[in-house]
Amino acid sequence: MSLVRAELRKLLGLPTAWVGLVLGTLLAPVVVLLNAPYTRRAIAAGTLTDTSDLGLRDLGIGLIGPMVLGVIVVSSEYTSTGKDAPGARQLTATLTAVPDRLRLLAAKTTALVLVVAAQASVTAVVTLTLTQVLHGEHVPAPALTRVAAAVLYWTLTALLAYAIALITRNGIVPLTLLIINSSVVSVSYLLTKVTDLAAYLPDIVGARMFIRGADFPVAIAPVTAGLVMTAWVVALLAVGAVLFQRRDV
């Protein structure tokens, strides 16, 4: 537990981590507020009849938060420790203090999960409560299982970003690709237009854990969706752990 606490302090001491925490927590509620006038008009006009996903769908914009956190946990270790020693990296000092690399990864993973799960829980409660306040009886309160699934989706997304950064030993490339794929143009979604197999890509299938009304090419049960995304994350984490164990500093 002492190592987990140390990794928590290290993560929360990173300025970039706080950027991820603030953006991830605030973006979804802000989007709900900005979209409220349009949503009210759409409900009143009858063009929006299925409101079961309102609020939950808006949580997707906040995924930038867990992505940043997942990447920065790894990339911070490969940052130069200072101008006096440009070739030295934080990882050297970390491995000197904790030579057992798998134990170190376990602590980093636990710290990341704790922070992202807390962030996701707060964001989900604020976003869904705000949705209820703004739209009242027009929006049914989501089941707790769907909220829990959304929190799990955020956590798995952070672990996905973490695993990719661990494999590439780079923060910029995976973060750029993940953010573009989730906010600008979803390559995964475009691939679903080509083959139904793309529906099982982690970002697409994970959303099926709690989003019901979206137009997905393949019907996938929430539990199955969760198992598939978890399998992706576990597989990538395993690859990352093996590479981290074998690579030189």
PDB file of N, CA, C and O in Angstrom, residues 4-64:
ATOM      1  N   VAL A   4       1.631   2.132  -3.529  1.00  0.00           N
ATOM      2  CA  VAL A   4       0.456   2.701  -4.201  1.00  0.00           C
ATOM      3  C   VAL A   4       0.274   4.156  -3.791  1.00  0.00           C
ATOM      4  O   VAL A   4       0.000   5.026  -4.629  1.00  0.00           O
ATOM      5  N   ARG A   5       0.441   4.439  -2.494  1.00  0.00           N
ATOM      6  CA  ARG A   5       0.326   5.830  -2.025  1.00  0.00           C
ATOM      7  C   ARG A   5       1.397   6.708  -2.672  1.00  0.00           C
ATOM      8  O   ARG A   5       1.134   7.861  -3.032  1.00  0.00           O
ATOM      9  N   ALA A   6       2.598   6.159  -2.823  1.00  0.00           N
ATOM     10  CA  ALA A   6       3.670   6.924  -3.461  1.00  0.00           C
ATOM     11  C   ALA A   6       3.327   7.228  -4.918  1.00  0.00           C
ATOM     12  O   ALA A   6       3.557   8.345  -5.406  1.00  0.00           O
ATOM     13  N   GLU A   7       2.754   6.245  -5.608  1.00  0.00           N
ATOM     14  CA  GLU A   7       2.369   6.457  -7.007  1.00  0.00           C
ATOM     15  C   GLU A   7       1.195   7.428  -7.117  1.00  0.00           C
ATOM     16  O   GLU A   7       1.107   8.197  -8.082  1.00  0.00           O
ATOM     17  N   LEU A   8       0.302   7.391  -6.152  1.00  0.00           N
ATOM     18  CA  LEU A   8      -0.797   8.359  -6.134  1.00  0.00           C
ATOM     19  C   LEU A   8      -0.263   9.778  -5.973  1.00  0.00           C
ATOM     20  O   LEU A   8      -0.693  10.699  -6.676  1.00  0.00           O
ATOM     21  N   ARG A   9       0.673   9.953  -5.034  1.00  0.00           N
ATOM     22  CA  ARG A   9       1.262  11.277  -4.824  1.00  0.00           C
ATOM     23  C   ARG A   9       2.014  11.738  -6.071  1.00  0.00           C
ATOM     24  O   ARG A   9       1.951  12.913  -6.453  1.00  0.00           O
ATOM     25  N   LYS A  10       2.714  10.807  -6.712  1.00  0.00           N
ATOM     26  CA  LYS A  10       3.467  11.152  -7.921  1.00  0.00           C
ATOM     27  C   LYS A  10       2.511  11.585  -9.034  1.00  0.00           C
ATOM     28  O   LYS A  10       2.747  12.592  -9.713  1.00  0.00           O
ATOM     29  N   LEU A  11       1.437  10.826  -9.223  1.00  0.00           N
ATOM     30  CA  LEU A  11       0.471  11.143 -10.279  1.00  0.00           C
ATOM     31  C   LEU A  11      -0.211  12.478 -10.025  1.00  0.00           C
ATOM     32  O   LEU A  11      -0.301  13.326 -10.916  1.00  0.00           O
ATOM     33  N   LEU A  12      -0.667  12.670  -8.805  1.00  0.00           N
ATOM     34  CA  LEU A  12      -1.392  13.903  -8.469  1.00  0.00           C
ATOM     35  C   LEU A  12      -0.462  15.100  -8.345  1.00  0.00           C
ATOM     36  O   LEU A  12      -0.919  16.240  -8.235  1.00  0.00           O
ATOM     37  N   GLY A  13       0.830  14.858  -8.364  1.00  0.00           N
ATOM     38  CA  GLY A  13       1.791  15.957  -8.327  1.00  0.00           C
ATOM     39  C   GLY A  13       2.175  16.455  -9.707  1.00  0.00           C
ATOM     40  O   GLY A  13       2.924  17.427  -9.833  1.00  0.00           O
ATOM     41  N   LEU A  14       1.644  15.805 -10.744  1.00  0.00           N
ATOM     42  CA  LEU A  14       1.956  16.199 -12.111  1.00  0.00           C
ATOM     43  C   LEU A  14       0.965  17.258 -12.604  1.00  0.00           C
ATOM     44  O   LEU A  14      -0.255  17.027 -12.571  1.00  0.00           O
ATOM     45  N   PRO A  15       1.441  18.418 -13.061  1.00  0.00           N
ATOM     46  CA  PRO A  15       0.525  19.455 -13.570  1.00  0.00           C
ATOM     47  C   PRO A  15      -0.371  18.948 -14.707  1.00  0.00           C
ATOM     48  O   PRO A  15      -1.555  19.283 -14.774  1.00  0.00           O
ATOM     49  N   THR A  16       0.192  18.126 -15.593  1.00  0.00           N
ATOM     50  CA  THR A  16      -0.601  17.612 -16.719  1.00  0.00           C
ATOM     51  C   THR A  16      -1.731  16.714 -16.232  1.00  0.00           C
ATOM     52  O   THR A  16      -2.804  16.662 -16.845  1.00  0.00           O
ATOM     53  N   ALA A  17      -1.484  15.999 -15.133  1.00  0.00           N
ATOM     54  CA  ALA A  17      -2.534  15.146 -14.578  1.00  0.00           C
ATOM     55  C   ALA A  17      -3.721  15.990 -14.131  1.00  0.00           C
ATOM     56  O   ALA A  17      -4.882  15.598 -14.317  1.00  0.00           O
ATOM     57  N   TRP A  18      -3.449  17.157 -13.571  1.00  0.00           N
ATOM     58  CA  TRP A  18      -4.541  18.033 -13.139  1.00  0.00           C
ATOM     59  C   TRP A  18      -5.294  18.628 -14.322  1.00  0.00           C
ATOM     60  O   TRP A  18      -6.484  18.910 -14.233  1.00  0.00           O
ATOM     61  N   VAL A  19      -4.588  18.797 -15.439  1.00  0.00           N
ATOM     62  CA  VAL A  19      -5.283  19.218 -16.661  1.00  0.00           C
ATOM     63  C   VAL A  19      -6.297  18.150 -17.055  1.00  0.00           C
ATOM     64  O   VAL A  19      -7.453  18.448 -17.381  1.00  0.00           O
ATOM     65  N   GLY A  20      -5.869  16.876 -17.006  1.00  0.00           N
ATOM     66  CA  GLY A  20      -6.775  15.776 -17.318  1.00  0.00           C
ATOM     67  C   GLY A  20      -7.919  15.683 -16.334  1.00  0.00           C
ATOM     68  O   GLY A  20      -9.070  15.418 -16.721  1.00  0.00           O
ATOM     69  N   LEU A  21      -7.641  15.907 -15.063  1.00  0.00           N
ATOM     70  CA  LEU A  21      -8.693  15.836 -14.044  1.00  0.00           C
ATOM     71  C   LEU A  21      -9.729  16.943 -14.244  1.00  0.00           C
ATOM     72  O   LEU A  21     -10.936  16.692 -14.187  1.00  0.00           O
ATOM     73  N   VAL A  22      -9.247  18.160 -14.482  1.00  0.00           N
ATOM     74  CA  VAL A  22     -10.167  19.302 -14.634  1.00  0.00           C
ATOM     75  C   VAL A  22     -10.983  19.163 -15.917  1.00  0.00           C
ATOM     76  O   VAL A  22     -12.210  19.298 -15.910  1.00  0.00           O
ATOM     77  N   LEU A  23     -10.298  18.893 -17.035  1.00  0.00           N
ATOM     78  CA  LEU A  23     -11.015  18.772 -18.304  1.00  0.00           C
ATOM     79  C   LEU A  23     -12.008  17.612 -18.281  1.00  0.00           C
ATOM     80  O   LEU A  23     -13.163  17.760 -18.702  1.00  0.00           O
ATOM     81  N   GLY A  24     -11.562  16.466 -17.781  1.00  0.00           N
ATOM     82  CA  GLY A  24     -12.440  15.302 -17.759  1.00  0.00           C
ATOM     83  C   GLY A  24     -13.659  15.496 -16.895  1.00  0.00           C
ATOM     84  O   GLY A  24     -14.753  14.999 -17.206  1.00  0.00           O
ATOM     85  N   THR A  25     -13.495  16.241 -15.805  1.00  0.00           N
ATOM     86  CA  THR A  25     -14.609  16.446 -14.877  1.00  0.00           C
ATOM     87  C   THR A  25     -15.585  17.512 -15.354  1.00  0.00           C
ATOM     88  O   THR A  25     -16.796  17.393 -15.147  1.00  0.00           O
ATOM     89  N   LEU A  26     -15.081  18.539 -16.028  1.00  0.00           N
ATOM     90  CA  LEU A  26     -15.928  19.680 -16.375  1.00  0.00           C
ATOM     91  C   LEU A  26     -16.563  19.612 -17.763  1.00  0.00           C
ATOM     92  O   LEU A  26     -17.628  20.184 -17.984  1.00  0.00           O
ATOM     93  N   LEU A  27     -15.914  18.933 -18.702  1.00  0.00           N
ATOM     94  CA  LEU A  27     -16.393  18.980 -20.086  1.00  0.00           C
ATOM     95  C   LEU A  27     -17.819  18.461 -20.240  1.00  0.00           C
ATOM     96  O   LEU A  27     -18.645  19.084 -20.918  1.00  0.00           O
ATOM     97  N   ALA A  28     -18.117  17.314 -19.641  1.00  0.00           N
ATOM     98  CA  ALA A  28     -19.453  16.728 -19.816  1.00  0.00           C
ATOM     99  C   ALA A  28     -20.561  17.623 -19.251  1.00  0.00           C
ATOM    100  O   ALA A  28     -21.559  17.880 -19.948  1.00  0.00           O
ATOM    101  N   PRO A  29     -20.438  18.120 -18.004  1.00  0.00           N
ATOM    102  CA  PRO A  29     -21.485  19.026 -17.513  1.00  0.00           C
ATOM    103  C   PRO A  29     -21.634  20.288 -18.353  1.00  0.00           C
ATOM    104  O   PRO A  29     -22.753  20.774 -18.562  1.00  0.00           O
ATOM    105  N   VAL A  30     -20.517  20.824 -18.843  1.00  0.00           N
ATOM    106  CA  VAL A  30     -20.579  22.028 -19.677  1.00  0.00           C
ATOM    107  C   VAL A  30     -21.327  21.736 -20.974  1.00  0.00           C
ATOM    108  O   VAL A  30     -22.151  22.544 -21.427  1.00  0.00           O
ATOM    109  N   VAL A  31     -21.071  20.586 -21.566  1.00  0.00           N
ATOM    110  CA  VAL A  31     -21.769  20.201 -22.801  1.00  0.00           C
ATOM    111  C   VAL A  31     -23.266  20.064 -22.542  1.00  0.00           C
ATOM    112  O   VAL A  31     -24.092  20.473 -23.366  1.00  0.00           O
ATOM    113  N   VAL A  32     -23.638  19.490 -21.411  1.00  0.00           N
ATOM    114  CA  VAL A  32     -25.062  19.362 -21.053  1.00  0.00           C
ATOM    115  C   VAL A  32     -25.701  20.744 -20.979  1.00  0.00           C
ATOM    116  O   VAL A  32     -26.817  20.958 -21.481  1.00  0.00           O
ATOM    117  N   LEU A  33     -25.008  21.696 -20.350  1.00  0.00           N
ATOM    118  CA  LEU A  33     -25.537  23.056 -20.236  1.00  0.00           C
ATOM    119  C   LEU A  33     -25.675  23.715 -21.616  1.00  0.00           C
ATOM    120  O   LEU A  33     -26.696  24.328 -21.928  1.00  0.00           O
ATOM    121  N   LEU A  34     -24.651  23.583 -22.436  1.00  0.00           N
ATOM    122  CA  LEU A  34     -24.672  24.229 -23.751  1.00  0.00           C
ATOM    123  C   LEU A  34     -25.734  23.626 -24.668  1.00  0.00           C
ATOM    124  O   LEU A  34     -26.341  24.342 -25.481  1.00  0.00           O
ATOM    125  N   ASN A  35     -25.953  22.326 -24.534  1.00  0.00           N
ATOM    126  CA  ASN A  35     -26.926  21.648 -25.405  1.00  0.00           C
ATOM    127  C   ASN A  35     -28.360  21.729 -24.886  1.00  0.00           C
ATOM    128  O   ASN A  35     -29.291  21.323 -25.594  1.00  0.00           O
ATOM    129  N   ALA A  36     -28.533  22.231 -23.673  1.00  0.00           N
ATOM    130  CA  ALA A  36     -29.863  22.231 -23.042  1.00  0.00           C
ATOM    131  C   ALA A  36     -30.939  22.927 -23.886  1.00  0.00           C
ATOM    132  O   ALA A  36     -32.038  22.371 -24.076  1.00  0.00           O
ATOM    133  N   PRO A  37     -30.700  24.135 -24.435  1.00  0.00           N
ATOM    134  CA  PRO A  37     -31.752  24.789 -25.242  1.00  0.00           C
ATOM    135  C   PRO A  37     -32.144  23.950 -26.462  1.00  0.00           C
ATOM    136  O   PRO A  37     -33.340  23.788 -26.754  1.00  0.00           O
ATOM    137  N   TYR A  38     -31.146  23.412 -27.164  1.00  0.00           N
ATOM    138  CA  TYR A  38     -31.448  22.580 -28.337  1.00  0.00           C
ATOM    139  C   TYR A  38     -32.204  21.322 -27.925  1.00  0.00           C
ATOM    140  O   TYR A  38     -33.164  20.914 -28.597  1.00  0.00           O
ATOM    141  N   THR A  39     -31.781  20.710 -26.834  1.00  0.00           N
ATOM    142  CA  THR A  39     -32.427  19.481 -26.373  1.00  0.00           C
ATOM    143  C   THR A  39     -33.889  19.746 -26.004  1.00  0.00           C
ATOM    144  O   THR A  39     -34.770  18.939 -26.344  1.00  0.00           O
ATOM    145  N   ARG A  40     -34.148  20.855 -25.321  1.00  0.00           N
ATOM    146  CA  ARG A  40     -35.537  21.195 -24.953  1.00  0.00           C
ATOM    147  C   ARG A  40     -36.394  21.368 -26.205  1.00  0.00           C
ATOM    148  O   ARG A  40     -37.532  20.900 -26.259  1.00  0.00           O
ATOM    149  N   ARG A  41     -35.854  22.075 -27.185  1.00  0.00           N
ATOM    150  CA  ARG A  41     -36.617  22.296 -28.428  1.00  0.00           C
ATOM    151  C   ARG A  41     -36.876  20.977 -29.141  1.00  0.00           C
ATOM    152  O   ARG A  41     -37.969  20.743 -29.671  1.00  0.00           O
ATOM    153  N   ALA A  42     -35.885  20.105 -29.165  1.00  0.00           N
ATOM    154  CA  ALA A  42     -36.034  18.823 -29.844  1.00  0.00           C
ATOM    155  C   ALA A  42     -37.076  17.953 -29.145  1.00  0.00           C
ATOM    156  O   ALA A  42     -37.884  17.279 -29.798  1.00  0.00           O
ATOM    157  N   ILE A  43     -37.096  17.991 -27.819  1.00  0.00           N
ATOM    158  CA  ILE A  43     -38.093  17.219 -27.067  1.00  0.00           C
ATOM    159  C   ILE A  43     -39.486  17.784 -27.319  1.00  0.00           C
ATOM    160  O   ILE A  43     -40.455  17.045 -27.556  1.00  0.00           O
ATOM    161  N   ALA A  44     -39.594  19.114 -27.272  1.00  0.00           N
ATOM    162  CA  ALA A  44     -40.896  19.764 -27.476  1.00  0.00           C
ATOM    163  C   ALA A  44     -41.420  19.528 -28.889  1.00  0.00           C
ATOM    164  O   ALA A  44     -42.633  19.354 -29.092  1.00  0.00           O
ATOM    165  N   ALA A  45     -40.523  19.506 -29.876  1.00  0.00           N
ATOM    166  CA  ALA A  45     -40.936  19.311 -31.269  1.00  0.00           C
ATOM    167  C   ALA A  45     -41.199  17.847 -31.595  1.00  0.00           C
ATOM    168  O   ALA A  45     -41.746  17.536 -32.653  1.00  0.00           O
ATOM    169  N   GLY A  46     -40.808  16.963 -30.703  1.00  0.00           N
ATOM    170  CA  GLY A  46     -41.021  15.542 -30.936  1.00  0.00           C
ATOM    171  C   GLY A  46     -39.965  14.888 -31.804  1.00  0.00           C
ATOM    172  O   GLY A  46     -40.100  13.722 -32.200  1.00  0.00           O
ATOM    173  N   THR A  47     -38.897  15.646 -32.126  1.00  0.00           N
ATOM    174  CA  THR A  47     -37.824  15.072 -32.940  1.00  0.00           C
ATOM    175  C   THR A  47     -36.861  14.230 -32.103  1.00  0.00           C
ATOM    176  O   THR A  47     -36.100  13.429 -32.645  1.00  0.00           O
ATOM    177  N   LEU A  48     -36.911  14.434 -30.795  1.00  0.00           N
ATOM    178  CA  LEU A  48     -36.108  13.616 -29.881  1.00  0.00           C
ATOM    179  C   LEU A  48     -37.077  12.859 -28.981  1.00  0.00           C
ATOM    180  O   LEU A  48     -37.644  13.418 -28.043  1.00  0.00           O
ATOM    181  N   THR A  49     -37.274  11.610 -29.303  1.00  0.00           N
ATOM    182  CA  THR A  49     -38.253  10.815 -28.561  1.00  0.00           C
ATOM    183  C   THR A  49     -37.604   9.865 -27.552  1.00  0.00           C
ATOM    184  O   THR A  49     -38.192   9.548 -26.529  1.00  0.00           O
ATOM    185  N   ASP A  50     -36.399   9.418 -27.859  1.00  0.00           N
ATOM    186  CA  ASP A  50     -35.704   8.517 -26.952  1.00  0.00           C
ATOM    187  C   ASP A  50     -34.662   9.309 -26.152  1.00  0.00           C
ATOM    188  O   ASP A  50     -33.615   9.683 -26.676  1.00  0.00           O
ATOM    189  N   THR A  51     -34.982   9.586 -24.910  1.00  0.00           N
ATOM    190  CA  THR A  51     -34.087  10.391 -24.067  1.00  0.00           C
ATOM    191  C   THR A  51     -33.364   9.541 -23.023  1.00  0.00           C
ATOM    192  O   THR A  51     -32.763  10.081 -22.100  1.00  0.00           O
ATOM    193  N   SER A  52     -33.412   8.243 -23.187  1.00  0.00           N
ATOM    194  CA  SER A  52     -32.827   7.361 -22.176  1.00  0.00           C
ATOM    195  C   SER A  52     -31.308   7.469 -22.088  1.00  0.00           C
ATOM    196  O   SER A  52     -30.712   7.113 -21.077  1.00  0.00           O
ATOM    197  N   ASP A  53     -30.683   7.960 -23.173  1.00  0.00           N
ATOM    198  CA  ASP A  53     -29.221   8.059 -23.190  1.00  0.00           C
ATOM    199  C   ASP A  53     -28.713   9.463 -22.885  1.00  0.00           C
ATOM    200  O   ASP A  53     -27.501   9.682 -22.848  1.00  0.00           O
ATOM    201  N   LEU A  54     -29.627  10.411 -22.707  1.00  0.00           N
ATOM    202  CA  LEU A  54     -29.198  11.777 -22.414  1.00  0.00           C
ATOM    203  C   LEU A  54     -28.380  11.800 -21.120  1.00  0.00           C
ATOM    204  O   LEU A  54     -28.723  11.166 -20.140  1.00  0.00           O
ATOM    205  N   GLY A  55     -27.353  12.571 -21.103  1.00  0.00           N
ATOM    206  CA  GLY A  55     -26.477  12.596 -19.933  1.00  0.00           C
ATOM    207  C   GLY A  55     -25.403  11.533 -20.039  1.00  0.00           C
ATOM    208  O   GLY A  55     -24.210  11.834 -20.018  1.00  0.00           O
ATOM    209  N   LEU A  56     -25.820  10.304 -20.186  1.00  0.00           N
ATOM    210  CA  LEU A  56     -24.850   9.211 -20.333  1.00  0.00           C
ATOM    211  C   LEU A  56     -24.030   9.383 -21.614  1.00  0.00           C
ATOM    212  O   LEU A  56     -22.815   9.195 -21.621  1.00  0.00           O
ATOM    213  N   ARG A  57     -24.710   9.754 -22.690  1.00  0.00           N
ATOM    214  CA  ARG A  57     -23.993   9.959 -23.954  1.00  0.00           C
ATOM    215  C   ARG A  57     -23.008  11.128 -23.834  1.00  0.00           C
ATOM    216  O   ARG A  57     -21.916  11.099 -24.404  1.00  0.00           O
ATOM    217  N   ASP A  58     -23.402  12.159 -23.068  1.00  0.00           N
ATOM    218  CA  ASP A  58     -22.544  13.332 -22.917  1.00  0.00           C
ATOM    219  C   ASP A  58     -21.261  13.017 -22.160  1.00  0.00           C
ATOM    220  O   ASP A  58     -20.279  13.764 -22.258  1.00  0.00           O
ATOM    221  N   LEU A  59     -21.252  11.943 -21.407  1.00  0.00           N
ATOM    222  CA  LEU A  59     -20.043  11.569 -20.669  1.00  0.00           C
ATOM    223  C   LEU A  59     -18.880  11.255 -21.609  1.00  0.00           C
ATOM    224  O   LEU A  59     -17.719  11.329 -21.209  1.00  0.00           O
ATOM    225  N   GLY A  60     -19.190  10.915 -22.861  1.00  0.00           N
ATOM    226  CA  GLY A  60     -18.138  10.566 -23.810  1.00  0.00           C
ATOM    227  C   GLY A  60     -17.135  11.681 -24.039  1.00  0.00           C
ATOM    228  O   GLY A  60     -15.938  11.425 -24.236  1.00  0.00           O
ATOM    229  N   ILE A  61     -17.584  12.945 -24.006  1.00  0.00           N
ATOM    230  CA  ILE A  61     -16.681  14.062 -24.266  1.00  0.00           C
ATOM    231  C   ILE A  61     -15.640  14.187 -23.161  1.00  0.00           C
ATOM    232  O   ILE A  61     -14.552  14.718 -23.373  1.00  0.00           O
ATOM    233  N   GLY A  62     -15.969  13.683 -21.977  1.00  0.00           N
ATOM    234  CA  GLY A  62     -15.025  13.782 -20.861  1.00  0.00           C
ATOM    235  C   GLY A  62     -13.935  12.741 -20.871  1.00  0.00           C
ATOM    236  O   GLY A  62     -13.034  12.767 -20.017  1.00  0.00           O
ATOM    237  N   LEU A  63     -13.962  11.825 -21.843  1.00  0.00           N
ATOM    238  CA  LEU A  63     -12.958  10.759 -21.896  1.00  0.00           C
ATOM    239  C   LEU A  63     -11.542  11.272 -22.097  1.00  0.00           C
ATOM    240  O   LEU A  63     -10.573  10.544 -21.860  1.00  0.00           O
ATOM    241  N   ILE A  64     -11.417  12.526 -22.519  1.00  0.00           N
ATOM    242  CA  ILE A  64     -10.090  13.104 -22.646  1.00  0.00           C
ATOM    243  C   ILE A  64      -9.358  13.082 -21.306  1.00  0.00           C
ATOM    244  O   ILE A  64      -8.131  12.943 -21.258  1.00  0.00           O
TER     245      ILE A  64
END
